[in-house]
Amino acid sequence: MTPAQRRNQLVEEGELTENTADLLAQQTLPEEIANHLIENQISEVEIPLGVAQHFKINGIKKWIPMATEEPSVIAAASNGAKLCGDIKAETPQRLMRGQIVLAGQQAYQDIIQALEERREELILCANDSYPSIVKRGGGVREIASREFQGEDQAYLSIDFLIDVKDAMGANIVNAILEGVATKLREWFPEREILFSILSNLATESLATAHCIIPFDRLAADRQMGEQIAKKIQQAAEYAKLDPYRAATHNKGIMNGIDAVILATGNDTRATGAAIHAYAAKNGHYEGLTQWRVTEDGLVGEITLPLAVASVGGASKVLPKAAASFELLNVDSAKELAQLIAAVGLAQNLAALRALVTDGIQKGHMALQARTLAMTVGAKGAEIEQVAQALRSKAKMNQEIAKEILLDVQQ
Ligand code: NDP
């Protein structure tokens, strides 16, 4: 079926009205792209794309494209970036892990030994399964294994660390694993390979962003700035201790990270899964940032797995993702990961600073007022009029917004 035929069917079955079907028919993505990217495509969802300012990363000024439906995220990122100043970011390595998992009741010593003795043969076989990545300078770098004991089954994960260059690597890794799994079946026909798949926990693709903020940048004077810095340090420490706070601390970081991931056509689920799993690396779920008061000022750092791509996937297929790349002007997946880590750090600083000073609601609600105005039906110039009136009220809610709208419309 074509997207139009699918919409018609939903109308015929009484699931959609004609009006809604007409609304869904409005698309900006070329139909051939949208219809080929996913299955059963009927329309597209529009999320505003904005640009965060004031970012300076590794000495270079950057405009950061961010796709989000949440008011105040881009303002906070820009504000955080201004406070951070020059953010130093790095990605020491960029490898993806693929797993071939075996299940059974026998010990795995023979396989572990074969992995050591026939390592080169296995690497050759792996690389032969995806020669183009080898031509680009990538391919398998390491093979290791990990054993697990279940209730009545023992498992062996054979891990392949693969340099996927500037791709996210899911398809590349999975293709390589399939080739290697065939070889392992030849070597050990009596063993059961349960599955072969990429791991999203990309601990070999960590990006770190770091900044030093002089105290007088945090407030009107140095002393007040130092006090705010101490509270930011405490708030970050608390997020390491309490998972209820850590979830919200990290949600704020993800506000920025997801927005860039989405804007660049990268896989939000892959990065989300990796980052949250990494946040639990010490045995319990923790906040992802560290903030420390030092003699030089407030020092902030974030480290997180960012297996993002500057090629492949949807990054070059979606025209607006390509536009985001034009704006970002990055040369590699490593550089993109550095920018995204920097956004996470700036986003966290803005949130923590607001939290330990004015409270988050003040700034957030001022920007949320426009959304509230639209929710109650304000149109055109009414949106700003209702939002402005809302900002002067002690409380903001839909009832108050409706009253203001009625006044404006009279
Ligand atoms: P692709 O399948 O698009 O592979 C990357 C492509 O980029 C290859 O065709 C490669 O060409 C090309 N390429 C061009 N330049 C480079 C370069 N410098 N470095 C590397 N490759 C280059 O994408 P991935 O393998 O990265 O897989 C990502 C997709 O997989 C995403 O859409 C993701 O959502 C999805 N996915 C995710 C999963 C997960 O997260 N668990 C699971 C399965 C799929 P050539 O072939 O010539 O080398």
PDB file of C-alpha atoms in Angstrom, residues 77-327:
ATOM      1  CA  ALA A  77      21.730  24.878  26.918  1.00  0.00           C
ATOM      2  CA  SER A  78      22.738  28.298  25.554  1.00  0.00           C
ATOM      3  CA  ASN A  79      22.868  29.743  29.037  1.00  0.00           C
ATOM      4  CA  GLY A  80      24.911  26.779  30.318  1.00  0.00           C
ATOM      5  CA  ALA A  81      27.297  27.107  27.377  1.00  0.00           C
ATOM      6  CA  LYS A  82      27.881  30.777  28.173  1.00  0.00           C
ATOM      7  CA  LEU A  83      28.701  29.896  31.790  1.00  0.00           C
ATOM      8  CA  CYS A  84      30.966  26.978  30.845  1.00  0.00           C
ATOM      9  CA  GLY A  85      33.150  29.030  28.506  1.00  0.00           C
ATOM     10  CA  ASP A  86      35.540  26.924  26.434  1.00  0.00           C
ATOM     11  CA  ILE A  87      34.584  23.273  26.938  1.00  0.00           C
ATOM     12  CA  LYS A  88      37.368  20.776  26.375  1.00  0.00           C
ATOM     13  CA  ALA A  89      36.062  17.515  24.972  1.00  0.00           C
ATOM     14  CA  GLU A  90      37.696  14.295  23.839  1.00  0.00           C
ATOM     15  CA  THR A  91      36.907  10.811  22.556  1.00  0.00           C
ATOM     16  CA  PRO A  92      40.013   8.699  23.208  1.00  0.00           C
ATOM     17  CA  GLN A  93      38.702   5.698  21.264  1.00  0.00           C
ATOM     18  CA  ARG A  94      35.741   4.742  19.126  1.00  0.00           C
ATOM     19  CA  LEU A  95      35.089   0.991  19.073  1.00  0.00           C
ATOM     20  CA  MET A  96      31.810  -0.906  19.046  1.00  0.00           C
ATOM     21  CA  ARG A  97      31.260  -4.239  20.754  1.00  0.00           C
ATOM     22  CA  GLY A  98      29.572  -7.177  19.083  1.00  0.00           C
ATOM     23  CA  GLN A  99      28.584 -10.286  21.033  1.00  0.00           C
ATOM     24  CA  ILE A 100      28.252 -13.885  19.953  1.00  0.00           C
ATOM     25  CA  VAL A 101      26.522 -15.614  22.845  1.00  0.00           C
ATOM     26  CA  LEU A 102      26.645 -19.379  23.390  1.00  0.00           C
ATOM     27  CA  ALA A 103      24.410 -21.309  25.775  1.00  0.00           C
ATOM     28  CA  GLY A 104      24.934 -24.818  27.120  1.00  0.00           C
ATOM     29  CA  GLN A 105      25.840 -27.019  30.005  1.00  0.00           C
ATOM     30  CA  GLN A 106      29.437 -27.826  29.073  1.00  0.00           C
ATOM     31  CA  ALA A 107      32.479 -25.770  30.086  1.00  0.00           C
ATOM     32  CA  TYR A 108      33.778 -23.360  27.462  1.00  0.00           C
ATOM     33  CA  GLN A 109      37.512 -23.957  27.936  1.00  0.00           C
ATOM     34  CA  ASP A 110      37.935 -25.424  24.420  1.00  0.00           C
ATOM     35  CA  ILE A 111      36.337 -22.379  22.818  1.00  0.00           C
ATOM     36  CA  ILE A 112      38.274 -19.910  24.947  1.00  0.00           C
ATOM     37  CA  GLN A 113      41.496 -21.698  23.988  1.00  0.00           C
ATOM     38  CA  ALA A 114      40.561 -21.649  20.290  1.00  0.00           C
ATOM     39  CA  LEU A 115      39.879 -17.912  20.514  1.00  0.00           C
ATOM     40  CA  GLU A 116      43.437 -17.404  21.740  1.00  0.00           C
ATOM     41  CA  GLU A 117      45.169 -19.844  19.383  1.00  0.00           C
ATOM     42  CA  ARG A 118      43.186 -18.986  16.241  1.00  0.00           C
ATOM     43  CA  ARG A 119      42.715 -15.279  16.938  1.00  0.00           C
ATOM     44  CA  GLU A 120      44.302 -14.110  13.674  1.00  0.00           C
ATOM     45  CA  GLU A 121      42.193 -16.525  11.615  1.00  0.00           C
ATOM     46  CA  LEU A 122      39.044 -15.282  13.331  1.00  0.00           C
ATOM     47  CA  ILE A 123      39.966 -11.635  12.788  1.00  0.00           C
ATOM     48  CA  LEU A 124      40.594 -12.355   9.087  1.00  0.00           C
ATOM     49  CA  CYS A 125      37.220 -14.062   8.809  1.00  0.00           C
ATOM     50  CA  ALA A 126      35.513 -11.159  10.617  1.00  0.00           C
ATOM     51  CA  ASN A 127      37.126  -8.552   8.414  1.00  0.00           C
ATOM     52  CA  ASP A 128      36.296 -10.549   5.270  1.00  0.00           C
ATOM     53  CA  SER A 129      32.637 -10.288   6.272  1.00  0.00           C
ATOM     54  CA  TYR A 130      32.714  -6.495   5.830  1.00  0.00           C
ATOM     55  CA  PRO A 131      35.743  -5.607   3.697  1.00  0.00           C
ATOM     56  CA  SER A 132      34.683  -2.008   3.004  1.00  0.00           C
ATOM     57  CA  ILE A 133      35.110  -1.013   6.673  1.00  0.00           C
ATOM     58  CA  VAL A 134      38.638  -2.458   6.582  1.00  0.00           C
ATOM     59  CA  LYS A 135      39.352  -0.369   3.466  1.00  0.00           C
ATOM     60  CA  ARG A 136      38.247   2.688   5.453  1.00  0.00           C
ATOM     61  CA  GLY A 137      40.836   1.826   8.121  1.00  0.00           C
ATOM     62  CA  GLY A 138      38.445   0.000  10.471  1.00  0.00           C
ATOM     63  CA  GLY A 139      37.764  -3.616  11.341  1.00  0.00           C
ATOM     64  CA  VAL A 140      38.131  -5.937  14.340  1.00  0.00           C
ATOM     65  CA  ARG A 141      40.635  -4.717  16.948  1.00  0.00           C
ATOM     66  CA  GLU A 142      40.176  -7.149  19.845  1.00  0.00           C
ATOM     67  CA  ILE A 143      38.505 -10.424  20.725  1.00  0.00           C
ATOM     68  CA  ALA A 144      37.691 -11.320  24.327  1.00  0.00           C
ATOM     69  CA  SER A 145      35.262 -13.533  26.190  1.00  0.00           C
ATOM     70  CA  ARG A 146      33.120 -13.359  29.328  1.00  0.00           C
ATOM     71  CA  GLU A 147      31.370 -16.259  31.092  1.00  0.00           C
ATOM     72  CA  PHE A 148      28.051 -16.183  32.955  1.00  0.00           C
ATOM     73  CA  GLN A 149      26.305 -18.820  35.038  1.00  0.00           C
ATOM     74  CA  GLY A 150      22.504 -18.986  34.854  1.00  0.00           C
ATOM     75  CA  GLU A 151      20.141 -21.272  36.784  1.00  0.00           C
ATOM     76  CA  ASP A 152      21.005 -24.435  34.837  1.00  0.00           C
ATOM     77  CA  GLN A 153      22.816 -22.978  31.831  1.00  0.00           C
ATOM     78  CA  ALA A 154      26.260 -21.556  31.370  1.00  0.00           C
ATOM     79  CA  TYR A 155      26.731 -18.773  28.839  1.00  0.00           C
ATOM     80  CA  LEU A 156      29.763 -17.519  26.986  1.00  0.00           C
ATOM     81  CA  SER A 157      29.847 -14.101  25.339  1.00  0.00           C
ATOM     82  CA  ILE A 158      32.546 -13.789  22.704  1.00  0.00           C
ATOM     83  CA  ASP A 159      33.102 -10.069  22.351  1.00  0.00           C
ATOM     84  CA  PHE A 160      34.479  -8.412  19.232  1.00  0.00           C
ATOM     85  CA  LEU A 161      35.674  -4.837  19.531  1.00  0.00           C
ATOM     86  CA  ILE A 162      35.311  -3.286  16.119  1.00  0.00           C
ATOM     87  CA  ASP A 163      36.458   0.037  14.711  1.00  0.00           C
ATOM     88  CA  VAL A 164      33.441   1.181  12.675  1.00  0.00           C
ATOM     89  CA  LYS A 165      35.046   4.539  11.804  1.00  0.00           C
ATOM     90  CA  ASP A 166      32.336   7.226  11.434  1.00  0.00           C
ATOM     91  CA  ALA A 167      29.279   4.952  11.411  1.00  0.00           C
ATOM     92  CA  MET A 168      27.187   4.040  14.434  1.00  0.00           C
ATOM     93  CA  GLY A 169      28.020   0.523  13.406  1.00  0.00           C
ATOM     94  CA  ALA A 170      24.968  -1.606  14.240  1.00  0.00           C
ATOM     95  CA  ASN A 171      24.608  -3.069  10.764  1.00  0.00           C
ATOM     96  CA  ILE A 172      28.367  -3.291  10.226  1.00  0.00           C
ATOM     97  CA  VAL A 173      28.882  -5.133  13.528  1.00  0.00           C
ATOM     98  CA  ASN A 174      25.911  -7.440  12.985  1.00  0.00           C
ATOM     99  CA  ALA A 175      27.151  -8.359   9.486  1.00  0.00           C
ATOM    100  CA  ILE A 176      30.628  -9.132  10.864  1.00  0.00           C
ATOM    101  CA  LEU A 177      29.170 -11.270  13.663  1.00  0.00           C
ATOM    102  CA  GLU A 178      27.135 -13.290  11.210  1.00  0.00           C
ATOM    103  CA  GLY A 179      30.287 -14.139   9.262  1.00  0.00           C
ATOM    104  CA  VAL A 180      32.168 -15.118  12.418  1.00  0.00           C
ATOM    105  CA  ALA A 181      29.220 -17.142  13.763  1.00  0.00           C
ATOM    106  CA  THR A 182      29.299 -19.252  10.589  1.00  0.00           C
ATOM    107  CA  LYS A 183      33.004 -19.941  11.166  1.00  0.00           C
ATOM    108  CA  LEU A 184      32.414 -20.835  14.845  1.00  0.00           C
ATOM    109  CA  ARG A 185      29.630 -23.243  13.854  1.00  0.00           C
ATOM    110  CA  GLU A 186      32.133 -24.956  11.529  1.00  0.00           C
ATOM    111  CA  TRP A 187      34.701 -25.222  14.347  1.00  0.00           C
ATOM    112  CA  PHE A 188      32.244 -26.269  17.072  1.00  0.00           C
ATOM    113  CA  PRO A 189      29.263 -27.935  15.361  1.00  0.00           C
ATOM    114  CA  GLU A 190      27.957 -29.419  18.612  1.00  0.00           C
ATOM    115  CA  ARG A 191      27.772 -26.021  20.379  1.00  0.00           C
ATOM    116  CA  GLU A 192      24.680 -23.797  20.422  1.00  0.00           C
ATOM    117  CA  ILE A 193      25.025 -20.174  19.351  1.00  0.00           C
ATOM    118  CA  LEU A 194      22.087 -18.447  21.025  1.00  0.00           C
ATOM    119  CA  PHE A 195      22.407 -15.127  19.188  1.00  0.00           C
ATOM    120  CA  SER A 196      24.834 -12.632  17.675  1.00  0.00           C
ATOM    121  CA  ILE A 197      24.242  -8.903  18.076  1.00  0.00           C
ATOM    122  CA  LEU A 198      25.837  -5.527  18.700  1.00  0.00           C
ATOM    123  CA  SER A 199      25.968  -4.342  22.321  1.00  0.00           C
ATOM    124  CA  ASN A 200      24.653  -0.834  22.814  1.00  0.00           C
ATOM    125  CA  LEU A 201      26.695  -0.384  25.988  1.00  0.00           C
ATOM    126  CA  ALA A 202      29.486   1.333  24.098  1.00  0.00           C
ATOM    127  CA  THR A 203      32.107   1.554  26.856  1.00  0.00           C
ATOM    128  CA  GLU A 204      34.820   1.736  24.207  1.00  0.00           C
ATOM    129  CA  SER A 205      33.234   4.859  22.680  1.00  0.00           C
ATOM    130  CA  LEU A 206      33.343   7.178  25.671  1.00  0.00           C
ATOM    131  CA  ALA A 207      33.271  10.939  25.225  1.00  0.00           C
ATOM    132  CA  THR A 208      34.376  13.309  27.990  1.00  0.00           C
ATOM    133  CA  ALA A 209      33.645  17.025  28.287  1.00  0.00           C
ATOM    134  CA  HIS A 210      35.308  19.216  30.890  1.00  0.00           C
ATOM    135  CA  CYS A 211      35.111  22.880  31.882  1.00  0.00           C
ATOM    136  CA  ILE A 212      36.512  25.271  34.491  1.00  0.00           C
ATOM    137  CA  ILE A 213      34.247  28.144  35.490  1.00  0.00           C
ATOM    138  CA  PRO A 214      35.642  31.111  37.406  1.00  0.00           C
ATOM    139  CA  PHE A 215      33.351  31.867  40.382  1.00  0.00           C
ATOM    140  CA  ASP A 216      32.552  35.394  39.235  1.00  0.00           C
ATOM    141  CA  ARG A 217      30.944  33.954  36.103  1.00  0.00           C
ATOM    142  CA  LEU A 218      28.347  32.174  38.221  1.00  0.00           C
ATOM    143  CA  ALA A 219      27.017  35.275  40.010  1.00  0.00           C
ATOM    144  CA  ALA A 220      27.379  39.030  40.252  1.00  0.00           C
ATOM    145  CA  ASP A 221      30.415  38.720  42.544  1.00  0.00           C
ATOM    146  CA  ARG A 222      33.083  36.142  43.328  1.00  0.00           C
ATOM    147  CA  GLN A 223      31.864  35.319  46.826  1.00  0.00           C
ATOM    148  CA  MET A 224      28.298  34.667  45.764  1.00  0.00           C
ATOM    149  CA  GLY A 225      29.610  32.674  42.797  1.00  0.00           C
ATOM    150  CA  GLU A 226      31.654  30.467  45.116  1.00  0.00           C
ATOM    151  CA  GLN A 227      28.575  29.811  47.256  1.00  0.00           C
ATOM    152  CA  ILE A 228      26.584  28.781  44.191  1.00  0.00           C
ATOM    153  CA  ALA A 229      29.493  26.584  43.057  1.00  0.00           C
ATOM    154  CA  LYS A 230      29.466  24.766  46.419  1.00  0.00           C
ATOM    155  CA  LYS A 231      25.758  24.101  46.117  1.00  0.00           C
ATOM    156  CA  ILE A 232      26.211  22.830  42.549  1.00  0.00           C
ATOM    157  CA  GLN A 233      28.918  20.461  43.829  1.00  0.00           C
ATOM    158  CA  GLN A 234      26.532  19.198  46.533  1.00  0.00           C
ATOM    159  CA  ALA A 235      23.649  18.792  44.091  1.00  0.00           C
ATOM    160  CA  ALA A 236      25.888  16.719  41.789  1.00  0.00           C
ATOM    161  CA  GLU A 237      27.130  14.642  44.719  1.00  0.00           C
ATOM    162  CA  TYR A 238      23.559  14.027  45.854  1.00  0.00           C
ATOM    163  CA  ALA A 239      22.687  12.756  42.360  1.00  0.00           C
ATOM    164  CA  LYS A 240      25.404  10.103  42.794  1.00  0.00           C
ATOM    165  CA  LEU A 241      23.756   8.897  46.006  1.00  0.00           C
ATOM    166  CA  ASP A 242      20.012   8.901  45.347  1.00  0.00           C
ATOM    167  CA  PRO A 243      18.659   7.159  42.230  1.00  0.00           C
ATOM    168  CA  TYR A 244      15.385   9.121  42.500  1.00  0.00           C
ATOM    169  CA  ARG A 245      17.334  12.317  42.026  1.00  0.00           C
ATOM    170  CA  ALA A 246      19.811  10.728  39.579  1.00  0.00           C
ATOM    171  CA  ALA A 247      17.000   9.881  37.148  1.00  0.00           C
ATOM    172  CA  THR A 248      15.907  13.523  36.995  1.00  0.00           C
ATOM    173  CA  HIS A 249      19.491  14.829  36.962  1.00  0.00           C
ATOM    174  CA  ASN A 250      20.193  12.619  33.941  1.00  0.00           C
ATOM    175  CA  LYS A 251      16.843  13.416  32.305  1.00  0.00           C
ATOM    176  CA  GLY A 252      17.978  17.039  32.260  1.00  0.00           C
ATOM    177  CA  ILE A 253      21.265  16.026  30.631  1.00  0.00           C
ATOM    178  CA  MET A 254      19.328  13.941  28.080  1.00  0.00           C
ATOM    179  CA  ASN A 255      17.183  16.997  27.244  1.00  0.00           C
ATOM    180  CA  GLY A 256      20.200  18.356  25.421  1.00  0.00           C
ATOM    181  CA  ILE A 257      21.747  15.107  24.247  1.00  0.00           C
ATOM    182  CA  ASP A 258      18.576  13.647  22.754  1.00  0.00           C
ATOM    183  CA  ALA A 259      17.820  16.940  21.025  1.00  0.00           C
ATOM    184  CA  VAL A 260      21.139  16.846  19.135  1.00  0.00           C
ATOM    185  CA  ILE A 261      20.864  13.112  18.472  1.00  0.00           C
ATOM    186  CA  LEU A 262      17.402  13.641  16.979  1.00  0.00           C
ATOM    187  CA  ALA A 263      18.444  16.706  14.978  1.00  0.00           C
ATOM    188  CA  THR A 264      21.285  14.744  13.383  1.00  0.00           C
ATOM    189  CA  GLY A 265      19.162  11.697  12.477  1.00  0.00           C
ATOM    190  CA  ASN A 266      21.023   9.535  14.979  1.00  0.00           C
ATOM    191  CA  ASP A 267      19.449   6.719  16.987  1.00  0.00           C
ATOM    192  CA  THR A 268      17.999   8.120  20.238  1.00  0.00           C
ATOM    193  CA  ARG A 269      17.179   4.636  21.583  1.00  0.00           C
ATOM    194  CA  ALA A 270      20.728   3.375  21.094  1.00  0.00           C
ATOM    195  CA  THR A 271      22.336   6.331  22.873  1.00  0.00           C
ATOM    196  CA  GLY A 272      19.653   6.369  25.589  1.00  0.00           C
ATOM    197  CA  ALA A 273      20.123   2.669  26.355  1.00  0.00           C
ATOM    198  CA  ALA A 274      23.903   3.098  26.463  1.00  0.00           C
ATOM    199  CA  ILE A 275      23.925   6.196  28.629  1.00  0.00           C
ATOM    200  CA  HIS A 276      21.466   4.909  31.234  1.00  0.00           C
ATOM    201  CA  ALA A 277      23.244   1.541  31.437  1.00  0.00           C
ATOM    202  CA  TYR A 278      26.546   3.406  31.879  1.00  0.00           C
ATOM    203  CA  ALA A 279      24.993   5.508  34.656  1.00  0.00           C
ATOM    204  CA  ALA A 280      24.545   2.243  36.594  1.00  0.00           C
ATOM    205  CA  LYS A 281      28.131   1.045  36.033  1.00  0.00           C
ATOM    206  CA  ASN A 282      29.003   1.239  39.754  1.00  0.00           C
ATOM    207  CA  GLY A 283      26.183  -1.103  40.757  1.00  0.00           C
ATOM    208  CA  HIS A 284      23.512   1.540  41.263  1.00  0.00           C
ATOM    209  CA  TYR A 285      22.069   4.273  39.077  1.00  0.00           C
ATOM    210  CA  GLU A 286      24.002   7.565  39.437  1.00  0.00           C
ATOM    211  CA  GLY A 287      24.092  11.101  38.092  1.00  0.00           C
ATOM    212  CA  LEU A 288      26.402  11.373  35.097  1.00  0.00           C
ATOM    213  CA  THR A 289      28.266  14.575  35.966  1.00  0.00           C
ATOM    214  CA  GLN A 290      30.879  15.585  38.500  1.00  0.00           C
ATOM    215  CA  TRP A 291      31.133  19.182  39.736  1.00  0.00           C
ATOM    216  CA  ARG A 292      33.973  20.143  42.102  1.00  0.00           C
ATOM    217  CA  VAL A 293      34.916  23.417  43.739  1.00  0.00           C
ATOM    218  CA  THR A 294      38.629  24.077  43.230  1.00  0.00           C
ATOM    219  CA  GLU A 295      40.982  27.016  43.627  1.00  0.00           C
ATOM    220  CA  ASP A 296      40.501  27.838  39.950  1.00  0.00           C
ATOM    221  CA  GLY A 297      36.720  27.784  40.099  1.00  0.00           C
ATOM    222  CA  LEU A 298      33.969  25.249  39.565  1.00  0.00           C
ATOM    223  CA  VAL A 299      35.230  22.262  37.580  1.00  0.00           C
ATOM    224  CA  GLY A 300      32.685  20.163  35.730  1.00  0.00           C
ATOM    225  CA  GLU A 301      33.054  16.876  33.895  1.00  0.00           C
ATOM    226  CA  ILE A 302      30.846  14.395  32.126  1.00  0.00           C
ATOM    227  CA  THR A 303      31.840  11.054  30.602  1.00  0.00           C
ATOM    228  CA  LEU A 304      29.373   8.950  28.706  1.00  0.00           C
ATOM    229  CA  PRO A 305      29.170   6.399  25.894  1.00  0.00           C
ATOM    230  CA  LEU A 306      28.253   8.115  22.644  1.00  0.00           C
ATOM    231  CA  ALA A 307      28.184   5.753  19.695  1.00  0.00           C
ATOM    232  CA  VAL A 308      26.914   8.399  17.316  1.00  0.00           C
ATOM    233  CA  ALA A 309      27.395   8.520  13.576  1.00  0.00           C
ATOM    234  CA  SER A 310      28.354  11.231  11.162  1.00  0.00           C
ATOM    235  CA  VAL A 311      27.577   8.864   8.251  1.00  0.00           C
ATOM    236  CA  GLY A 312      25.141   6.030   7.621  1.00  0.00           C
ATOM    237  CA  GLY A 313      21.770   5.312   9.213  1.00  0.00           C
ATOM    238  CA  ALA A 314      19.352   8.169   8.629  1.00  0.00           C
ATOM    239  CA  SER A 315      21.968  10.874   9.106  1.00  0.00           C
ATOM    240  CA  LYS A 316      22.384  11.616   5.416  1.00  0.00           C
ATOM    241  CA  VAL A 317      18.964  10.436   4.225  1.00  0.00           C
ATOM    242  CA  LEU A 318      16.873  12.916   6.217  1.00  0.00           C
ATOM    243  CA  PRO A 319      17.376  16.303   4.512  1.00  0.00           C
ATOM    244  CA  LYS A 320      17.116  18.220   7.794  1.00  0.00           C
ATOM    245  CA  ALA A 321      19.601  15.927   9.527  1.00  0.00           C
ATOM    246  CA  ALA A 322      21.961  16.787   6.678  1.00  0.00           C
ATOM    247  CA  ALA A 323      21.223  20.481   7.364  1.00  0.00           C
ATOM    248  CA  SER A 324      22.108  19.938  11.040  1.00  0.00           C
ATOM    249  CA  PHE A 325      25.434  18.452   9.969  1.00  0.00           C
ATOM    250  CA  GLU A 326      26.082  21.468   7.753  1.00  0.00           C
ATOM    251  CA  LEU A 327      25.532  23.705  10.780  1.00  0.00           C
TER     252      LEU A 327
END
